[in-house]
PDB file of C-alpha atoms in Angstrom:
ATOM      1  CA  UNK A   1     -95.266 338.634  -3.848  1.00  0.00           C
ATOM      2  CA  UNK A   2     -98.033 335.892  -3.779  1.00  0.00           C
ATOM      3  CA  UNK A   3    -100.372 338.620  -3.805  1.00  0.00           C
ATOM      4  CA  UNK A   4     -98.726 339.859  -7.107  1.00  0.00           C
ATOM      5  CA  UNK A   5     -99.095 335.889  -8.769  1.00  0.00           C
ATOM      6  CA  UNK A   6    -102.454 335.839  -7.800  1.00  0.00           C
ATOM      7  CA  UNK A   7    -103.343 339.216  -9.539  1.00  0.00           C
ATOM      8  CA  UNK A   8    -101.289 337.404 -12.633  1.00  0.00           C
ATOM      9  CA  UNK A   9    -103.375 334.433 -12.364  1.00  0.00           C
ATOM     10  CA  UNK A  10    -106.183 335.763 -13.018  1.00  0.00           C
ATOM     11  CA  UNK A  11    -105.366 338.338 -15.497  1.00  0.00           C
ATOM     12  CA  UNK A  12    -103.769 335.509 -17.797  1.00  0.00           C
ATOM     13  CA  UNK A  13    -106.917 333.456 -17.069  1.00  0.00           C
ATOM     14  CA  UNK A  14    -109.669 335.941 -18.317  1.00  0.00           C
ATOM     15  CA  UNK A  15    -107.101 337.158 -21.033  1.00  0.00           C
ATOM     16  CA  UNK A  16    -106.681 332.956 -21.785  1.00  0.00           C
ATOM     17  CA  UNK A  17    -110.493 332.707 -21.814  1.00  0.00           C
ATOM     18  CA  UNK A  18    -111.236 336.141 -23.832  1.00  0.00           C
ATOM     19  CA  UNK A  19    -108.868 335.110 -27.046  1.00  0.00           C
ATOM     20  CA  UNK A  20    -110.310 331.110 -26.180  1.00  0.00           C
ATOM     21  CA  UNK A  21    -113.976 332.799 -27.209  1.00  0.00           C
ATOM     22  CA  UNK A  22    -112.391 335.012 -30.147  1.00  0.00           C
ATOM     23  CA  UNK A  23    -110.642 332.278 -31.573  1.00  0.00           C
ATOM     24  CA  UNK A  24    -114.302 330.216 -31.618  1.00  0.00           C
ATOM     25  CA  UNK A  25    -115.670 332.942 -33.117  1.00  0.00           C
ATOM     26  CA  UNK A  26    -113.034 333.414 -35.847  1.00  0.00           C
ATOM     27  CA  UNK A  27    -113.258 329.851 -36.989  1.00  0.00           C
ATOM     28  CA  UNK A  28    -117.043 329.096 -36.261  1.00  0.00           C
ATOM     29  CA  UNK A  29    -118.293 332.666 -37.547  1.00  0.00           C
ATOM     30  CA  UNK A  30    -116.062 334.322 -39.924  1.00  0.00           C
ATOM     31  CA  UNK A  31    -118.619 336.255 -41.929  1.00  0.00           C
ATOM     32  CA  UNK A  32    -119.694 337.784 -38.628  1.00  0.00           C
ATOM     33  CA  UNK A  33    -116.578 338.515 -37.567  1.00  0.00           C
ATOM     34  CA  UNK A  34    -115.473 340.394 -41.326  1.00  0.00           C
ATOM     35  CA  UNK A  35    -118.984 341.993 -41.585  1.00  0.00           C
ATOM     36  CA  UNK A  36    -118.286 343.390 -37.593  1.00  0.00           C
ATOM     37  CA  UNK A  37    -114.419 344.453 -38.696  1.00  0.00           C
ATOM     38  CA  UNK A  38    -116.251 346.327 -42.118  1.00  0.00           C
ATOM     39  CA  UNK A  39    -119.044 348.529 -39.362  1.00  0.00           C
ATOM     40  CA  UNK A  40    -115.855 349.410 -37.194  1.00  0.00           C
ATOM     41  CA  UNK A  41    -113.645 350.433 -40.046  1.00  0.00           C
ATOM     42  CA  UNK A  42    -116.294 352.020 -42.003  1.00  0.00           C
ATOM     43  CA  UNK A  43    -117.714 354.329 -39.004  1.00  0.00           C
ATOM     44  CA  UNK A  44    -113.601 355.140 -38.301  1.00  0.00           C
ATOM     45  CA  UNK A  45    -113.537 356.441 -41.748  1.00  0.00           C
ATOM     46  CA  UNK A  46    -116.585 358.149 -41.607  1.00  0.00           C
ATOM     47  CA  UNK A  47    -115.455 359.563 -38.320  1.00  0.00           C
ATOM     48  CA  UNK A  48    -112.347 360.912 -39.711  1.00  0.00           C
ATOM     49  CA  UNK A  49    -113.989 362.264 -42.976  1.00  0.00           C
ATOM     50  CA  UNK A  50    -116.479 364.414 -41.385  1.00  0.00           C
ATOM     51  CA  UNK A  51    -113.031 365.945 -39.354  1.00  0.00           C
ATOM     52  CA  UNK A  52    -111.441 366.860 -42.212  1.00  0.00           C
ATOM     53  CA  UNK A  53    -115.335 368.608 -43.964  1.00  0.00           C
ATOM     54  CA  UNK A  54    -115.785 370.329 -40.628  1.00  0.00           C
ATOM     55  CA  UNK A  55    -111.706 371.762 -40.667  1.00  0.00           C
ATOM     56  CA  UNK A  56    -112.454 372.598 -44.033  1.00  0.00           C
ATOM     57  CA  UNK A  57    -115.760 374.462 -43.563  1.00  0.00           C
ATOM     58  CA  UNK A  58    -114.315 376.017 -40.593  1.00  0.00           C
ATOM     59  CA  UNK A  59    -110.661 377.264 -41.893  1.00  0.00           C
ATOM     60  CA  UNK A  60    -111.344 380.299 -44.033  1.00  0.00           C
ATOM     61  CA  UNK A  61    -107.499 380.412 -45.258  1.00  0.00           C
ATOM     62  CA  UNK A  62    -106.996 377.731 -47.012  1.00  0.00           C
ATOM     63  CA  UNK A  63    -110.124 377.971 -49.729  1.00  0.00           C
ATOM     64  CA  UNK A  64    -110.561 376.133 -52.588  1.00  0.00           C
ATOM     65  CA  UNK A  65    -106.763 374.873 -52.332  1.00  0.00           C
ATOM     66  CA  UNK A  66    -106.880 372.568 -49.660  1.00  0.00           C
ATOM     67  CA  UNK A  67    -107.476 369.041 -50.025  1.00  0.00           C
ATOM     68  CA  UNK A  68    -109.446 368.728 -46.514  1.00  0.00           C
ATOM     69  CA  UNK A  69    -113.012 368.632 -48.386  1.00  0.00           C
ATOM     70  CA  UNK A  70    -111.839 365.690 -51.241  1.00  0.00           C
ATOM     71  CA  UNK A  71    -110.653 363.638 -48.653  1.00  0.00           C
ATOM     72  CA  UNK A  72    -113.373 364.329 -46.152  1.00  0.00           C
ATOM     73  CA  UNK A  73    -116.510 363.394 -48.878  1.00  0.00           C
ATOM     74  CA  UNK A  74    -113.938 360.213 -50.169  1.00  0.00           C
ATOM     75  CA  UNK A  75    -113.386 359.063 -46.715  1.00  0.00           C
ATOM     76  CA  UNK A  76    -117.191 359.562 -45.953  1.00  0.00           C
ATOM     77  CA  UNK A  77    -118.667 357.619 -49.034  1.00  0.00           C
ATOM     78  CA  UNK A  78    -115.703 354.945 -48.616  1.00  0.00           C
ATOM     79  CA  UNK A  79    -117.351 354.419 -45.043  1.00  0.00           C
ATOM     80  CA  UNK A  80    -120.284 353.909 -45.560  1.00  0.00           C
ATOM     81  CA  UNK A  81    -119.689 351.578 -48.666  1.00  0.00           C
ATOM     82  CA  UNK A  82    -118.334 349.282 -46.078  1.00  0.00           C
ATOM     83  CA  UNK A  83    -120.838 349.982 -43.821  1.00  0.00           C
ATOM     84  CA  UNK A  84    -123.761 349.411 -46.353  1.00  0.00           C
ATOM     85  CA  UNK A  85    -121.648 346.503 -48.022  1.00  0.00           C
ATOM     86  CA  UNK A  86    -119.506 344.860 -45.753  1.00  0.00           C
ATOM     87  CA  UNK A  87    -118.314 342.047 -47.813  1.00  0.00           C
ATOM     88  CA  UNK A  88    -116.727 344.996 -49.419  1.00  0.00           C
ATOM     89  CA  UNK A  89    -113.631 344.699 -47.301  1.00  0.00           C
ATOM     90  CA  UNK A  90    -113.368 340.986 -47.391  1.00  0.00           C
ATOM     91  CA  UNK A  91    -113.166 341.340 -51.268  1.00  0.00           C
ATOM     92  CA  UNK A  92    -110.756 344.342 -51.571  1.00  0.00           C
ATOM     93  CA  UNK A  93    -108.289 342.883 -49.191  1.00  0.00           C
ATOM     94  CA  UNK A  94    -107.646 339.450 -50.162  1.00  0.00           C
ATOM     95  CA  UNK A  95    -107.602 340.692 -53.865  1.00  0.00           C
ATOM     96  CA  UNK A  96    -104.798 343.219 -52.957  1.00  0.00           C
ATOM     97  CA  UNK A  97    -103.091 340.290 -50.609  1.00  0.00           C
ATOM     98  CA  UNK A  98    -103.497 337.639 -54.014  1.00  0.00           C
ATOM     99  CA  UNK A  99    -101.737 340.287 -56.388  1.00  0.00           C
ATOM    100  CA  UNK A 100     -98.904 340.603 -53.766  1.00  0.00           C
ATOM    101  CA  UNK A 101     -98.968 336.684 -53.522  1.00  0.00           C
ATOM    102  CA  UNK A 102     -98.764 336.077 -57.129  1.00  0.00           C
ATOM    103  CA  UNK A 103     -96.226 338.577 -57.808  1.00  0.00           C
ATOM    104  CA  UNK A 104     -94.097 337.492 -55.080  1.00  0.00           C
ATOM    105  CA  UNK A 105     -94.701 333.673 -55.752  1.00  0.00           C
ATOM    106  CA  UNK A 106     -93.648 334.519 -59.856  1.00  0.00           C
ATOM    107  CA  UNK A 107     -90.200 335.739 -58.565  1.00  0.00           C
ATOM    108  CA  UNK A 108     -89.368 332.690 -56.170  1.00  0.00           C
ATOM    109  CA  UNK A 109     -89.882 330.699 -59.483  1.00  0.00           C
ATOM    110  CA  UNK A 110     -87.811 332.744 -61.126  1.00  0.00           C
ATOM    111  CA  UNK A 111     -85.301 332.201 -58.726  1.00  0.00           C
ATOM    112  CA  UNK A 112     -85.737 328.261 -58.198  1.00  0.00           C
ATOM    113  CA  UNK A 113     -85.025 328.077 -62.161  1.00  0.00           C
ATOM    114  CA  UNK A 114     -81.627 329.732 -61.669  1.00  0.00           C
ATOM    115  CA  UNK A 115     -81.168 327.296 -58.820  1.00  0.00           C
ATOM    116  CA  UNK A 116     -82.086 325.507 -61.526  1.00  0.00           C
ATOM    117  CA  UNK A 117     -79.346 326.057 -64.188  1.00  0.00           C
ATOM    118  CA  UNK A 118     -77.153 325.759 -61.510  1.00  0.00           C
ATOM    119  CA  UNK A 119     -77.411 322.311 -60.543  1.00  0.00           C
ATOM    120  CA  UNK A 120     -78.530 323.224 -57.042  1.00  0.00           C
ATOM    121  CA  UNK A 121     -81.009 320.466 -55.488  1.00  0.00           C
ATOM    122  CA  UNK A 122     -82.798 323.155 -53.404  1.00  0.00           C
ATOM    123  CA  UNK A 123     -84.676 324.242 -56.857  1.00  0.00           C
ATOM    124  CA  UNK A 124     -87.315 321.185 -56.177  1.00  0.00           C
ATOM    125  CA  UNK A 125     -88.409 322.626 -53.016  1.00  0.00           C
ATOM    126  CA  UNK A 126     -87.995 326.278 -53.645  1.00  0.00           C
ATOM    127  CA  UNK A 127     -90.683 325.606 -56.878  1.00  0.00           C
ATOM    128  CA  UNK A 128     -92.847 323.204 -54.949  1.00  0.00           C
ATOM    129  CA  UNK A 129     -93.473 326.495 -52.650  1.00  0.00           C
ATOM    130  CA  UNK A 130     -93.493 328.911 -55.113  1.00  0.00           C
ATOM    131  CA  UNK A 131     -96.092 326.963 -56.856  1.00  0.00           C
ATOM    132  CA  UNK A 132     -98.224 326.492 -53.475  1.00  0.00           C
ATOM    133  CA  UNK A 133     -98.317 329.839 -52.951  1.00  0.00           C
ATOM    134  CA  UNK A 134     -99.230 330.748 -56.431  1.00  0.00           C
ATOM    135  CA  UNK A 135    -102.089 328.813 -56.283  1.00  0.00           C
ATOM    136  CA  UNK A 136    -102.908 330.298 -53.198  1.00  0.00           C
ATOM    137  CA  UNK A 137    -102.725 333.759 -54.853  1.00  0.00           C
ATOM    138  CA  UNK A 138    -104.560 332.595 -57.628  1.00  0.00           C
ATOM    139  CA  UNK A 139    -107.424 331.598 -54.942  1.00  0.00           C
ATOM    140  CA  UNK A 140    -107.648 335.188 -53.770  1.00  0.00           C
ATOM    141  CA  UNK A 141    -107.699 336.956 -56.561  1.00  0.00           C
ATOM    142  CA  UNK A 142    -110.469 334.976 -58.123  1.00  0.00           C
ATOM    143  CA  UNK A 143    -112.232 334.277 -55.178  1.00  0.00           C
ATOM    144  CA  UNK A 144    -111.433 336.853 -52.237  1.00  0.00           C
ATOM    145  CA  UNK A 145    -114.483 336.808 -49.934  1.00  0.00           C
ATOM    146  CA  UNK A 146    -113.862 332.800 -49.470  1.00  0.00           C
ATOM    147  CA  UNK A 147    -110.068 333.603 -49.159  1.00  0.00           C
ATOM    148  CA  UNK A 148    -110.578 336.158 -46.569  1.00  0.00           C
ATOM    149  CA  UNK A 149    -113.392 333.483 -44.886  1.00  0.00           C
ATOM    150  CA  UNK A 150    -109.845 331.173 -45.077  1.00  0.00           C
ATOM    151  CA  UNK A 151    -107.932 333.976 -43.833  1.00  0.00           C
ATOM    152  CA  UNK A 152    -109.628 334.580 -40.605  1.00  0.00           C
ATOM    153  CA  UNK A 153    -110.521 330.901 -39.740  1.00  0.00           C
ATOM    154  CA  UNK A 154    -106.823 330.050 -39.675  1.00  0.00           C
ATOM    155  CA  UNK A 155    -105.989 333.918 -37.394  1.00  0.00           C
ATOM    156  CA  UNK A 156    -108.880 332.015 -35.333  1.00  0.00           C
ATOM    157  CA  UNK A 157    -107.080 328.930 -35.127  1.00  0.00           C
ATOM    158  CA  UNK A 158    -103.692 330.835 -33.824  1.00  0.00           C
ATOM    159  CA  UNK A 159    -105.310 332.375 -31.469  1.00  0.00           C
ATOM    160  CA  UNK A 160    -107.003 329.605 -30.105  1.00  0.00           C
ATOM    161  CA  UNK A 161    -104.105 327.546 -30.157  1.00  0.00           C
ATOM    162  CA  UNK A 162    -102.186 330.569 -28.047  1.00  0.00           C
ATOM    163  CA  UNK A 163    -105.197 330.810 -25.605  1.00  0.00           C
ATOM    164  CA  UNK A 164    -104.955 327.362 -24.837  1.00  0.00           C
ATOM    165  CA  UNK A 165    -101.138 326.844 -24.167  1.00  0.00           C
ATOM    166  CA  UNK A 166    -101.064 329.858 -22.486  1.00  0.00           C
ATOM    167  CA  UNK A 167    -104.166 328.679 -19.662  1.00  0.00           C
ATOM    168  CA  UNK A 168    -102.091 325.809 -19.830  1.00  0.00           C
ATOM    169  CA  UNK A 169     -98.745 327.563 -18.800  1.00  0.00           C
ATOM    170  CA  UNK A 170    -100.852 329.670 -16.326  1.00  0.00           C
ATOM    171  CA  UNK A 171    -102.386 326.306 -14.430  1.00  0.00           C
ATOM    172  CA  UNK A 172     -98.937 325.067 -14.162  1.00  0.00           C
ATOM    173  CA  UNK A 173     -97.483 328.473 -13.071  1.00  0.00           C
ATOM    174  CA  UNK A 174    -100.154 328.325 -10.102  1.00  0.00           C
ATOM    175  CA  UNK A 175     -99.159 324.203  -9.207  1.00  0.00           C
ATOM    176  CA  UNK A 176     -96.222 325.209  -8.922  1.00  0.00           C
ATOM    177  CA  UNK A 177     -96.354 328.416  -6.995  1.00  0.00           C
ATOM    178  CA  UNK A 178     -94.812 327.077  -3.745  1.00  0.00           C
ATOM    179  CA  UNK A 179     -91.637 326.318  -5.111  1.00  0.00           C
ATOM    180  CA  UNK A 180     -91.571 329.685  -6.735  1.00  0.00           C
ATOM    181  CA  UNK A 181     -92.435 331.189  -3.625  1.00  0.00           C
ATOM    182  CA  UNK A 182     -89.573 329.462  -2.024  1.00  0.00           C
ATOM    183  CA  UNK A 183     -86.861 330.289  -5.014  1.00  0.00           C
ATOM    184  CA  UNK A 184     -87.657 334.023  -4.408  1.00  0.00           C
ATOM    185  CA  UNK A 185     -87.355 333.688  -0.838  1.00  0.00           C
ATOM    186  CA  UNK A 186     -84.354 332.255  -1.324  1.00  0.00           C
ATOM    187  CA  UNK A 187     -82.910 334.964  -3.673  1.00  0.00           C
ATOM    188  CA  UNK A 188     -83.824 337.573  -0.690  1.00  0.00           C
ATOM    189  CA  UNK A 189     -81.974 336.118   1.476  1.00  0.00           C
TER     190      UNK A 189
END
């Protein structure tokens, strides 16, 4: 049983220390971090494109019908834009994320103006919101690479945050371990 704490112990504490040095990186080195996420993506597609040219150079049945060699030379060239241009991904995603955003954020003020005409008080906040994250959509769509630089400094920041309180929980697991020690010797009795 202590053996198996131990083993836990240290797993949580190179896990704790692992996401500790991702987090860093997220909020220190973001471009690094989206140009790295762009290679890895972009060789994936790549990857998967030349699987669907060689099924379709090598299946005889299917001909000129099959879609295997449109989506194999799409996937391929998609790749290695982001490969060859890996702010690429940092622009298309935030842009798609600001459209949703705005959309979305256009609805909820919709809404807080029936709250509105119904004399219900929660129409302040409900519009305060909607226009935050508005303007927050706005920011992506009209700037995405600095959005997505946003983006993955605050994903950093969780993480870090988690890292820490769980090394935290982890330290005070292991202070603690005698009394656990006795509460489970106590439950085989």
């Amino acid at each position: 049983m202590v053996e198996n704490f131990k083993k836990m112990f240290r797993m949580s504490l190179i896990s704790s220390v692992f996401f500790i040095v991702v987090g860093l990186f997220l909020i220190l080195k973001p471009e690094v971090t989206l140009a790295t996420i762009s290679y890895v993506i972009g060789g994936i597609i790549i990857v998967i494109g030349v699987t669907f040219l060689i099924k379709y150079f090598s299946n005889k049945e299917y001909g000129m019908f099959s879609g295997d060699l449109i989506f194999g030379v799409m996937s391929v060239i998609f790749g290695f834009i982001l490969i060859l241009n890996p702010t690429a991904l940092a622009k298309i995603i935030p842009f798609i994320l600001g459209i949703w955003i705005v959309i979305s954020s256009i609805t909820k003020i919709q809404y807080s103006l029936q709250l509105k005409t119904y004399n219900n008080k929660a129409w302040v906040s409900t519009m305060m919101i909607a226009a935050i994250t508005f303007l927050w959509g706005l920011l992506l769509l009209f700037d995405p690479f600095e959005g997505a630089m946003v983006i993955t400094q605050v994903i950093g920041m969780f993480i870090l945050i988690y890292a820490v309180l769980d090394l935290a929980e982890v330290i005070l697991i292991k202070k603690n371990l005698k009394d656990i020690k006795k509460g489970v010797g106590k439950i085989i009795e």
